[in-house]
Coordinates of C-alpha atoms and ligand atoms in Angstrom, one line a residue:
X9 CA -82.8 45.6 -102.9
X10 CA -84.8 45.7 -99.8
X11 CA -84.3 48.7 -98.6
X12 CA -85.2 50.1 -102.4
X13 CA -88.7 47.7 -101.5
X14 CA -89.2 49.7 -98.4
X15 CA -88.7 53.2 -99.8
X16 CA -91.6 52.0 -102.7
X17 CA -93.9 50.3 -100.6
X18 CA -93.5 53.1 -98.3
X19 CA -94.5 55.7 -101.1
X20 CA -97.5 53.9 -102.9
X21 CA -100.7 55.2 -101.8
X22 CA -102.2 51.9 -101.2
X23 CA -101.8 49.6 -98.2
X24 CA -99.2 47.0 -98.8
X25 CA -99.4 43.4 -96.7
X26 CA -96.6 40.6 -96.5
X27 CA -98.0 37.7 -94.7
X28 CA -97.1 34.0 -95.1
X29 CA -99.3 31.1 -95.5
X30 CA -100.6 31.1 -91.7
X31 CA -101.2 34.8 -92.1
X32 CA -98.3 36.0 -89.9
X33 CA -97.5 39.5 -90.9
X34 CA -93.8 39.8 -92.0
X35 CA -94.4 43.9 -93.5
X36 CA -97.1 46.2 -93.5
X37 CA -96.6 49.6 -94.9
X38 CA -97.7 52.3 -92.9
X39 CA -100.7 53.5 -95.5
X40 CA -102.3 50.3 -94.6
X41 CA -101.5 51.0 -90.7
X42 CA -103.3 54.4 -90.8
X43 CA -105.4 55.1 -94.1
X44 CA -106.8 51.1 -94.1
X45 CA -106.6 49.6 -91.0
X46 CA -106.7 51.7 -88.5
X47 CA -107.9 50.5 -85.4
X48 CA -109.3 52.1 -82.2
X49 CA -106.3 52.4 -79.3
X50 CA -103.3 50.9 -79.9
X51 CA -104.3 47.8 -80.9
X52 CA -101.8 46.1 -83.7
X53 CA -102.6 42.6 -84.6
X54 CA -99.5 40.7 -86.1
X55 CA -101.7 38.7 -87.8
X56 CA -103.8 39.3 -91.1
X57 CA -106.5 37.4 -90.3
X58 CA -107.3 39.1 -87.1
X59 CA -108.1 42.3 -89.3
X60 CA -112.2 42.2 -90.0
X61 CA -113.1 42.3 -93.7
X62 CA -116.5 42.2 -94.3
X63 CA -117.8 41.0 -98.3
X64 CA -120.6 43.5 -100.0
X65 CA -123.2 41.8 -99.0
X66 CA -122.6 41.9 -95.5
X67 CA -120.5 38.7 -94.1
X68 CA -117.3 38.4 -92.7
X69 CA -115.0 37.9 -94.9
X70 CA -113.4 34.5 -94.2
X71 CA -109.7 35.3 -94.7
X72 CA -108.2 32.1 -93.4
X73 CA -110.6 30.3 -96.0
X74 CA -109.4 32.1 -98.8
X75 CA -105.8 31.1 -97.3
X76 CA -106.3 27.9 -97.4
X77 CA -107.7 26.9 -100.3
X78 CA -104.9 29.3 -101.9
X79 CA -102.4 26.9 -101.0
X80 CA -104.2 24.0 -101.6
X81 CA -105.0 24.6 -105.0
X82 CA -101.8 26.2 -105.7
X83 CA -104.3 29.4 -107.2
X84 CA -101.5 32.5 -107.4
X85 CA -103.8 35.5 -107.2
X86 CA -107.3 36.4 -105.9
X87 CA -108.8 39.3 -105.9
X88 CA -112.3 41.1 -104.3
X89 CA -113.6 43.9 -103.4
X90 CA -114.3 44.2 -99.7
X91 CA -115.8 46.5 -96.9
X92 CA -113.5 47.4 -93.7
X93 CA -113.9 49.6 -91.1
X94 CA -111.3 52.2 -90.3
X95 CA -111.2 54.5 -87.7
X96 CA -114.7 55.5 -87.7
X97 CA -115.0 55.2 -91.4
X98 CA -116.1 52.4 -93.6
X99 CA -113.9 52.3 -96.6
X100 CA -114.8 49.8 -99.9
X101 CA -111.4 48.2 -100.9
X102 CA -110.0 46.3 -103.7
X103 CA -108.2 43.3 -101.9
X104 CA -105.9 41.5 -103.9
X105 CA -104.0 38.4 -102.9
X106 CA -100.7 37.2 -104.8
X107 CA -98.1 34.5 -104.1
X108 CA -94.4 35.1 -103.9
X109 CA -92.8 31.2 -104.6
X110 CA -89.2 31.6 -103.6
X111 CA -87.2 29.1 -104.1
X112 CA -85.8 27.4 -100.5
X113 CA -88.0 29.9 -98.7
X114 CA -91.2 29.9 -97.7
X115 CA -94.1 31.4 -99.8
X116 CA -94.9 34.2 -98.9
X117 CA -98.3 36.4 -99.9
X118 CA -98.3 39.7 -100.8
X119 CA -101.8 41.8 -100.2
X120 CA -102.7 45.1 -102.0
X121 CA -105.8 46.9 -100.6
X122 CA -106.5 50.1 -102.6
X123 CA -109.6 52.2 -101.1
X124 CA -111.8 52.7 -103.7
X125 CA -114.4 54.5 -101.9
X126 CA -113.9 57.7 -103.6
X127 CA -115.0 55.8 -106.8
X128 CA -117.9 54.2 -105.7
X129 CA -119.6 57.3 -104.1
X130 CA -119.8 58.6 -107.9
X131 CA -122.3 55.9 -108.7
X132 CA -124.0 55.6 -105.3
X133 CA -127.4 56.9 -106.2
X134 CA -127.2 56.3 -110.0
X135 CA -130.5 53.8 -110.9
X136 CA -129.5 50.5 -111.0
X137 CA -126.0 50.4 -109.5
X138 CA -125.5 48.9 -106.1
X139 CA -123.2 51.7 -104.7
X140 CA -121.4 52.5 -101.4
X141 CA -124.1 53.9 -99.8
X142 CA -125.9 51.0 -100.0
X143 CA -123.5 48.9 -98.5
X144 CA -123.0 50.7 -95.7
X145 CA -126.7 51.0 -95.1
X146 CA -127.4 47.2 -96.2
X147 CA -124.7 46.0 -93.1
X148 CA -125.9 47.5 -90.6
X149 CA -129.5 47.9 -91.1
X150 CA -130.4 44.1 -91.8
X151 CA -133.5 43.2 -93.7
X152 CA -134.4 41.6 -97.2
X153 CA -138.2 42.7 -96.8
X154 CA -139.8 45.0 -99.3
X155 CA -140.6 47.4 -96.7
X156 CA -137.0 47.4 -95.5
X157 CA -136.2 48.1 -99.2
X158 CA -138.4 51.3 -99.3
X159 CA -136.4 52.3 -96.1
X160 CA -133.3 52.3 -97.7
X161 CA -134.4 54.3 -100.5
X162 CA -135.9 56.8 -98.3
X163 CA -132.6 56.5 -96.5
X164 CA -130.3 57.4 -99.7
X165 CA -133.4 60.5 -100.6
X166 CA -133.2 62.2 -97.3
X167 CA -129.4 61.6 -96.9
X168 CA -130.1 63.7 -100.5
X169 CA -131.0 66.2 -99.2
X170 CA -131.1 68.7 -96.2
X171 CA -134.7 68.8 -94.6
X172 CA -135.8 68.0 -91.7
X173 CA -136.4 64.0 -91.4
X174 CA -139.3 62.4 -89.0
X175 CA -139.1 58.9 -88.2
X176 CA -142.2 57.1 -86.4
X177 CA -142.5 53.4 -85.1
X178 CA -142.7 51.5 -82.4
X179 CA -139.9 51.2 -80.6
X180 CA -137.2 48.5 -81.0
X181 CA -137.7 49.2 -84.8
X182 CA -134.1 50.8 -85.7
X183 CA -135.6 54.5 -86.1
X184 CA -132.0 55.5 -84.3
X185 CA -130.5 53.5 -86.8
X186 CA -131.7 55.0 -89.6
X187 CA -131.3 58.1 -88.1
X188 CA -127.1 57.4 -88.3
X189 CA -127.4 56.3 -91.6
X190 CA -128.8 59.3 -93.1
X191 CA -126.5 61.6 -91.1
X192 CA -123.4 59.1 -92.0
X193 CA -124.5 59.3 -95.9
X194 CA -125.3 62.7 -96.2
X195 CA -123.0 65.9 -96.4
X196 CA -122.6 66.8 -93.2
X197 CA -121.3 63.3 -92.6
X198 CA -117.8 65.0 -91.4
X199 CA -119.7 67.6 -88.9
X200 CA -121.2 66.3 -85.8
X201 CA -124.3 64.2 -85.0
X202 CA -125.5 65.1 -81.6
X203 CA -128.0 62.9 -79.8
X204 CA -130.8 63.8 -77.4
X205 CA -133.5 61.6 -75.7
X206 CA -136.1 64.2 -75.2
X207 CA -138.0 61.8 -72.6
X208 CA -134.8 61.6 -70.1
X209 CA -135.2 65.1 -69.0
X210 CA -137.3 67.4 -66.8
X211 CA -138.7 70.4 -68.3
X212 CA -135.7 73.0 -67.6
X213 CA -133.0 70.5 -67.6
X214 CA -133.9 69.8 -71.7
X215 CA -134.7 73.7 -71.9
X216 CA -130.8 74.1 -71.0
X217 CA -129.8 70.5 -72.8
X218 CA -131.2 72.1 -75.9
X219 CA -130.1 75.6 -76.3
X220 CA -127.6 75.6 -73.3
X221 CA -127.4 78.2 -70.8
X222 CA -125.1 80.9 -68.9
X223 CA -123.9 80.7 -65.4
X224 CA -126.7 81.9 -62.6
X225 CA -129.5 81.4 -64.7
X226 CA -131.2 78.8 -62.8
X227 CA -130.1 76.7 -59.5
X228 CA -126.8 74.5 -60.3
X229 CA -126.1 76.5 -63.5
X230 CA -122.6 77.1 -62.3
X231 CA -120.8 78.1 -65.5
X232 CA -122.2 78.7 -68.7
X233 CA -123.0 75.8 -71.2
X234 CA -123.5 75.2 -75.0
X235 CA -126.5 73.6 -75.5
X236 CA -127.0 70.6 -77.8
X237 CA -127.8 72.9 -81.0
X238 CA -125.2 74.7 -80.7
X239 CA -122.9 71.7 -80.4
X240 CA -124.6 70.1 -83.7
X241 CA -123.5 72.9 -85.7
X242 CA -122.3 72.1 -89.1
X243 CA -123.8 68.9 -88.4
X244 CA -127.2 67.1 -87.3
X245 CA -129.3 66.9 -84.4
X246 CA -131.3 63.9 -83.4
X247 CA -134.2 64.3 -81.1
X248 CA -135.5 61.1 -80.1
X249 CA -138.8 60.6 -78.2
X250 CA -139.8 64.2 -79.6
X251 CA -143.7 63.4 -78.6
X252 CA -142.4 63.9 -75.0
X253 CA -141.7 67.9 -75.6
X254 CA -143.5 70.2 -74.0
X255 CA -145.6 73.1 -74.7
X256 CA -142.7 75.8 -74.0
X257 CA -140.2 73.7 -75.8
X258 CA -142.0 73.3 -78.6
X259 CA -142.8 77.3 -79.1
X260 CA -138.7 77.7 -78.8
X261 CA -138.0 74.4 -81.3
X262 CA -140.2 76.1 -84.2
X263 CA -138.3 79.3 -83.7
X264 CA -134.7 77.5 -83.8
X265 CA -136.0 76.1 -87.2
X266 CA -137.4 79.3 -88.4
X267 CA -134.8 81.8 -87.5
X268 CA -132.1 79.0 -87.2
X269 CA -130.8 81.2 -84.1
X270 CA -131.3 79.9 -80.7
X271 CA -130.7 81.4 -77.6
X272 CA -129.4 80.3 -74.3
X273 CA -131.1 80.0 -71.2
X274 CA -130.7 83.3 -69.0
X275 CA -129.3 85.2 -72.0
X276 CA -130.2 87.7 -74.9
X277 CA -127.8 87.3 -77.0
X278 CA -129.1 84.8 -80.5
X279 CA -126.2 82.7 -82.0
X280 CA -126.7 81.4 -85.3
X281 CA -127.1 77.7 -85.8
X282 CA -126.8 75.4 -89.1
X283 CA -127.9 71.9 -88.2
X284 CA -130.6 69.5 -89.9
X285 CA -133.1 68.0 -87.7
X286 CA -133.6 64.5 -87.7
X287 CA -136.7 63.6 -85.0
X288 CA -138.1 60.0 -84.0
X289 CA -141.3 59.1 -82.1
X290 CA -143.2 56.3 -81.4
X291 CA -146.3 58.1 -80.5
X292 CA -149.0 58.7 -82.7
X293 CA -148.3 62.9 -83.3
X294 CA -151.5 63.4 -85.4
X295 CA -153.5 61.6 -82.2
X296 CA -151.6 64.4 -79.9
X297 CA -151.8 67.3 -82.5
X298 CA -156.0 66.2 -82.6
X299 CA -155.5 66.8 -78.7
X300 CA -153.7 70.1 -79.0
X301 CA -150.9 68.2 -77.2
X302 CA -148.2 69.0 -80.0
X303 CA -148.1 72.1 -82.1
X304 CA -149.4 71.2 -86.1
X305 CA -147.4 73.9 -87.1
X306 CA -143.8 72.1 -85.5
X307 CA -145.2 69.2 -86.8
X308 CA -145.7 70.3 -90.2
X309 CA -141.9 71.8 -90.1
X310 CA -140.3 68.5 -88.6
X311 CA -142.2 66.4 -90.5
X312 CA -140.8 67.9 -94.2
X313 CA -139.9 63.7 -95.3
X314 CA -141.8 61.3 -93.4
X315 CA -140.1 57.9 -92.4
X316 CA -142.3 55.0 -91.0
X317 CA -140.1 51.9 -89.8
X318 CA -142.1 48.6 -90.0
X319 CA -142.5 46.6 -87.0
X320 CA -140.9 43.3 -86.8
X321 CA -144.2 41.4 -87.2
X322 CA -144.7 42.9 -90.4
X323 CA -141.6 42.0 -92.3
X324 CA -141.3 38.4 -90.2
X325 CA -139.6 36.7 -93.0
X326 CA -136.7 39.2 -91.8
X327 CA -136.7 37.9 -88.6
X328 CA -134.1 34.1 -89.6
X329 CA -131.7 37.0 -91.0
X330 CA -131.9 39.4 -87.7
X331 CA -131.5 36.2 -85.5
X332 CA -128.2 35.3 -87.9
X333 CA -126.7 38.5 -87.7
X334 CA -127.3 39.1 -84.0
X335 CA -125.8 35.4 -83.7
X336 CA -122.5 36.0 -85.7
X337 CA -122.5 39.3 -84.1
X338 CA -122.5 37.8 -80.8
X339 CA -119.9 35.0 -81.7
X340 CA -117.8 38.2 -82.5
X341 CA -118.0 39.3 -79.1
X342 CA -117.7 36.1 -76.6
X343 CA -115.6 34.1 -78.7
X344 CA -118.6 31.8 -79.0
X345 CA -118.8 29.5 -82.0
X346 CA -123.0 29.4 -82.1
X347 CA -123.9 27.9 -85.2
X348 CA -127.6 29.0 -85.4
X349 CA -131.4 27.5 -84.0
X350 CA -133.2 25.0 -83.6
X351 CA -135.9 24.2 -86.0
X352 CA -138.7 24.5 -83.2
X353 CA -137.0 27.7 -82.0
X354 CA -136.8 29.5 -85.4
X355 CA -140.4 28.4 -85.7
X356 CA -141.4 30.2 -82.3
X357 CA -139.3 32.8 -83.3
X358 CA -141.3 33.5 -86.7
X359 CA -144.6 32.9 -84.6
X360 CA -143.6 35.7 -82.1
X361 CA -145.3 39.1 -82.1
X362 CA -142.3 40.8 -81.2
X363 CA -144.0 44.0 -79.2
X364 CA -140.3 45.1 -78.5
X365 CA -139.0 44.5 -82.3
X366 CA -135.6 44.1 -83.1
X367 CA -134.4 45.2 -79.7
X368 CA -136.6 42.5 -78.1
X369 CA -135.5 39.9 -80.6
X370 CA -131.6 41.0 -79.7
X371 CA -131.8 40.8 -76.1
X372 CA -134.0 37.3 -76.7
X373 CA -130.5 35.8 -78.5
X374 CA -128.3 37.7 -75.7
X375 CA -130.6 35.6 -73.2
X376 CA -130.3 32.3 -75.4
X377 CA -125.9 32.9 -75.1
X378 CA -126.2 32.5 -71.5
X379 CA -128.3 29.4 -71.6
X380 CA -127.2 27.6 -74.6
X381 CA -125.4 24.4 -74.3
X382 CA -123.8 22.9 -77.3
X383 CA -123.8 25.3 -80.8
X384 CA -127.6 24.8 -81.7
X385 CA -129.8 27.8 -79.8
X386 CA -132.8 25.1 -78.5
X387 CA -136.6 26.0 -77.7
X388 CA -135.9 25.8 -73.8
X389 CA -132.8 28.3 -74.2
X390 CA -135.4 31.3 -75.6
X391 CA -136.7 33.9 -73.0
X392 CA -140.6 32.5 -71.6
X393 CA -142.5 35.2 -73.3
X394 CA -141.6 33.2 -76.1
X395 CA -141.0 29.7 -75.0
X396 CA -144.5 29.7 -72.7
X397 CA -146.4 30.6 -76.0
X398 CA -148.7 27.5 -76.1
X399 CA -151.3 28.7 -79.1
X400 CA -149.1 29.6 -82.2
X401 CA -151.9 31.9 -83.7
X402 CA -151.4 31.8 -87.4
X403 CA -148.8 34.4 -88.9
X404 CA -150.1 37.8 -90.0
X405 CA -151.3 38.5 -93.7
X406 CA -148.9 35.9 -95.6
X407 CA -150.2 32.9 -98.0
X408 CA -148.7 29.1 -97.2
X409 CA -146.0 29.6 -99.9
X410 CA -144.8 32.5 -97.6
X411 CA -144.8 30.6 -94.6
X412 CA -143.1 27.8 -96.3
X413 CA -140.0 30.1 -97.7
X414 CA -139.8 31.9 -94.6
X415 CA -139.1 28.3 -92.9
X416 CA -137.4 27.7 -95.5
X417 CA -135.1 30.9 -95.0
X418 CA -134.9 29.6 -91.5
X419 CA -133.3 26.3 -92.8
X420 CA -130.8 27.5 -95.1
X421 CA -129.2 28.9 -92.2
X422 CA -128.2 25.8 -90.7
X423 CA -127.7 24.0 -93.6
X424 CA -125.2 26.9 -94.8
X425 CA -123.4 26.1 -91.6
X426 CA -123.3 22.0 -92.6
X427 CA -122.5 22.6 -95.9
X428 CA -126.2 20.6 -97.2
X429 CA -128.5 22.4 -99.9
X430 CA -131.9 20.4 -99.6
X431 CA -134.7 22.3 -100.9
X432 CA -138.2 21.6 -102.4
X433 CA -139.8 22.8 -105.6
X434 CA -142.2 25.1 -103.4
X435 CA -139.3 26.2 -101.5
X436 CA -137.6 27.5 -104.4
X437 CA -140.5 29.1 -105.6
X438 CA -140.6 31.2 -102.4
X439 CA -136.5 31.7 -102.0
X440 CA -137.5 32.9 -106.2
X441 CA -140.3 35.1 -105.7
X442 CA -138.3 36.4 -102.6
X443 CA -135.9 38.1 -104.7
X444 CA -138.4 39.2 -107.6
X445 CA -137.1 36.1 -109.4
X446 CA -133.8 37.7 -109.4
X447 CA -131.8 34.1 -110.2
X448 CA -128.6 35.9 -109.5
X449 CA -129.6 37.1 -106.1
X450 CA -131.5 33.9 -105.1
X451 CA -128.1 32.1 -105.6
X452 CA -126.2 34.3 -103.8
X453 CA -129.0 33.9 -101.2
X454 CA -128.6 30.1 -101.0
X455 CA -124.9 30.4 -101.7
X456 CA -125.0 27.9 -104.8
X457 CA -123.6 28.7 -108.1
X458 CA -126.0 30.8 -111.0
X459 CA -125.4 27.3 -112.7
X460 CA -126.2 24.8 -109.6
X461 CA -129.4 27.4 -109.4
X462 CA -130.2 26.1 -113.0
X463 CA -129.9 22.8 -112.6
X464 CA -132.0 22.9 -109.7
X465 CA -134.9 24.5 -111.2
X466 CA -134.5 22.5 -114.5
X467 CA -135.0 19.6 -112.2
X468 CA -137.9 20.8 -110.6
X469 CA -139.1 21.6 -114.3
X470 CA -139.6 25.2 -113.7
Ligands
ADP30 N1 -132.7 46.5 -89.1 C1 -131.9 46.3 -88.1 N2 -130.8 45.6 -88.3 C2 -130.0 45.3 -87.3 N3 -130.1 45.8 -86.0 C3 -131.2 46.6 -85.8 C4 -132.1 46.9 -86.8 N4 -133.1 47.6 -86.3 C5 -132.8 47.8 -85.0 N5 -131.6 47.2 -84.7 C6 -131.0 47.1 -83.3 O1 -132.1 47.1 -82.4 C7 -131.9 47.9 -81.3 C8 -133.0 49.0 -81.3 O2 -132.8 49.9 -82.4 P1 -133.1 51.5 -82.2 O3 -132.6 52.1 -83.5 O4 -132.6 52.0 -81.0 O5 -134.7 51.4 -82.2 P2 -135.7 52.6 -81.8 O6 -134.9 53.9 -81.8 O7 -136.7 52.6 -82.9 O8 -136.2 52.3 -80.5 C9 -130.5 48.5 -81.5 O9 -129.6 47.8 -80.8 C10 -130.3 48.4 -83.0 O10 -128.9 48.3 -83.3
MG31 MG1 -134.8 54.8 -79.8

């Protein structure tokens, strides 16, 4: 009988999991080894629970939770549909939990995780559906803010479609980011996605970064070399810090993306190239095209969908979520068990200008894991730009009711942790109109119940 168990789970195209009630793995059937869970090296947990499942809307997936309250309540199935990553994919799964009593044995659980990815694409830019590509944008590019929301529909057109894609803003603001998301959501997902800094070079070293060159053409070209373009064929390019480009290299650039041939330094001969460019800046290129420091013409051909990322301070109702993510994401990594901040340190957090963004505001919580004692992140653990600032000016361009959800954001954070849902009747208003009045989503948000949601606003007689 077993060996007629092995031959089916074996053959099913879905990954098949036998676990018992701690999570040890008893079977797991080679689909779920190297279709589900397939993880970098060698590395083979025998237990369940050390595989990372993340829900939709971006949290890890507490498996021993959902273990544990299995047993308790004596509940025989469960079922969701869950995000993992797999190799260097990120595939949407239908998990399914269901419990094998036997009598005189111990229970065991059997897991059934079918990839539906395939299914979901179909529906990822239909109106109104939350598809696929969402998800994958929505976890790793963190933000609830309107402005983050028009990112991630310019995200979904330009992945769309194949021209060439400018990103501007201040650095720190995720324009890299964004730049893997629309190459990881568009077709040439499978084809390569070559990076260059275009500021990390001297003049003839990016020359021959860019279109490569053959042996002898300059000092220490000892053998020839594919440039960058050529090695982003079939795929995209990414030139970051493209306001640094010269003169020269901009003459060659506007050729590559008219004649989509380039040629390699100390050679004649043109090879054909099929890449889409994606470029970032976080100059002003109008400012340098008014001071005939970048060619209009390049511009106008780079610059086919525009992108402008949003700097921190203006989406700063964003920041409680950045400063949870970075936190779990951090926990991931040490082995820390941070639970969140302070109220005074959220509150200089929201205050903060941020002139570095969201890279500032990630190395400011790396800093506060070195420093912090106990699980709450405290005012003294912050970095002194922030903790010196003695005048909190008042926050840019938001009413009071703003001010008062965005604390309130901060809050719920903590008390998510502790289990405690206190809010106010203004405070709902601004979790409400946070979410469009979307009650579904504002639940979610403060991880009650649609009905608790009710209740709550019924009390406040809304
Ligand atoms: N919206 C965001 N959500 C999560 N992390 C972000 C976000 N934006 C930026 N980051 C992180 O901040 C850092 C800087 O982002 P990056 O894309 O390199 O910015 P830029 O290219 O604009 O300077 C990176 O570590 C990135 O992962
Ligand atoms: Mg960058």
């Amino acid at each position: 009988m077993f060996t007629d168990f092995k031959t089916l789970a074996e053959n099913l195209p879905c990954g098949l999991v036998i676990a018992d009630k701690k999570l040890n793995i008893e079977f797991v059937n080679d689909f779920a080894l190297k279709k589900i869970l397939d993880l970098p090296g060698d590395t083979r947990p025998s237990n369940f629970g050390d595989y990372t499942f993340y829900t939709t809307d971006m949290r890890r997936f507490d498996m021993d939770n959902c273990m544990r309250s299995m047993v308790e309540t004596g509940k025989r199935t469960f079922h969701k549909t869950l995000l993992v990553k797999s190799g260097n994919q990120e595939k949407l799964v239908y998990f399914s939990v269901n419990t094998f009593v036997r009598k005189g044995e111990k229970d065991l659980y059997l897991f059934n995780i079918t990839d539906i990815s395939d299914e979901m694409d179909c529906i990822t830019h239909s109106p109104g559906t939350f598809g696929r590509g969402e998800y994958l944008i929505r976890k790793k590019i963190i933000g609830n803010d309107q402005k983050m929301q028009e990112i991630y529909r310019m995200i979904s057109l330009a992945a769309d479609s194949e021209v060439n894609v400018m990103i501007q803003g201040e650095s720190g603001t995720g324009k890299e980011l964004v730049a893997d998301a629309i190459h990881e959501l568009s077709e040439r997902k499978n084809g390569p996605l070559v990076k260059v800094n275009c500021s990390a070079f001297s003049e003839t070293l990016l020359e021959s970064e860019l279109f490569g060159h053959v042996k002898g053409s300059f000092t220490g070209a000892y053998k020839d070399k594919p440039g960058k373009f050529e090695m982003a064929n079939g795929g995209t390019i990414f030139l970051d810090e493209i306001g640094e480009i010269n003169q020269s290299i901009q003459v060659k650039l506007l050729r590559v993306i008219q004649e989509k041939t380039i040629e390699r330094v100390g050679d004649n001969k043109s090879v054909k190239v099929d890449m889409r460019i994606i470029a970032a800046t976080n100059k002003n290129l109008r400012g340098l095209i008014k001071k005939d420091i970048f060619r209009e013409d390049l511009f106008y051909r780079l610059n086919v969908f525009n992108i402008l990322m949003p700097s921190l301070r203006d989406r700063h109702l964003d920041i409680p979520l950045l400063a949870d993510y970075f936190i779990e994401k951090i926990n991931d990594q040490t082995g820390k068990n941070v639970k969140g901040l302070s109220r005074d340190a959220l509150k200089l957090m929201m205050e903060y200008p941020w002139p570095g963004n969201i890279r500032e505001l990630q190395n400011a919580i790396e800093h506060a894991f070195v420093l912090v004692n106990g699980n709450i992140i405290e005012v003294n653990d912050l970095p002194v730009e922030l903790k010196n600032r003695t005048s909190s000016g008042p926050l840019p361009d938001t009413g009071r009711q703003n001010l008062s959800a965005s604390l309130y954001y901060a809050e719920s954070f903590r008390n998510r942790h502790s289990g405690r849902l206190t809010i106010n009747r203004e405070q709902l208003e601004g979790v409400l109109e946070m979410h469009d009045f979307n009650q579904t989503k504002t639940a979610e948000f403060l991880g009650i119940s649609r009905v608790a949601l009710w209740k709550k606003m019924k009390k406040f007689g809304m």
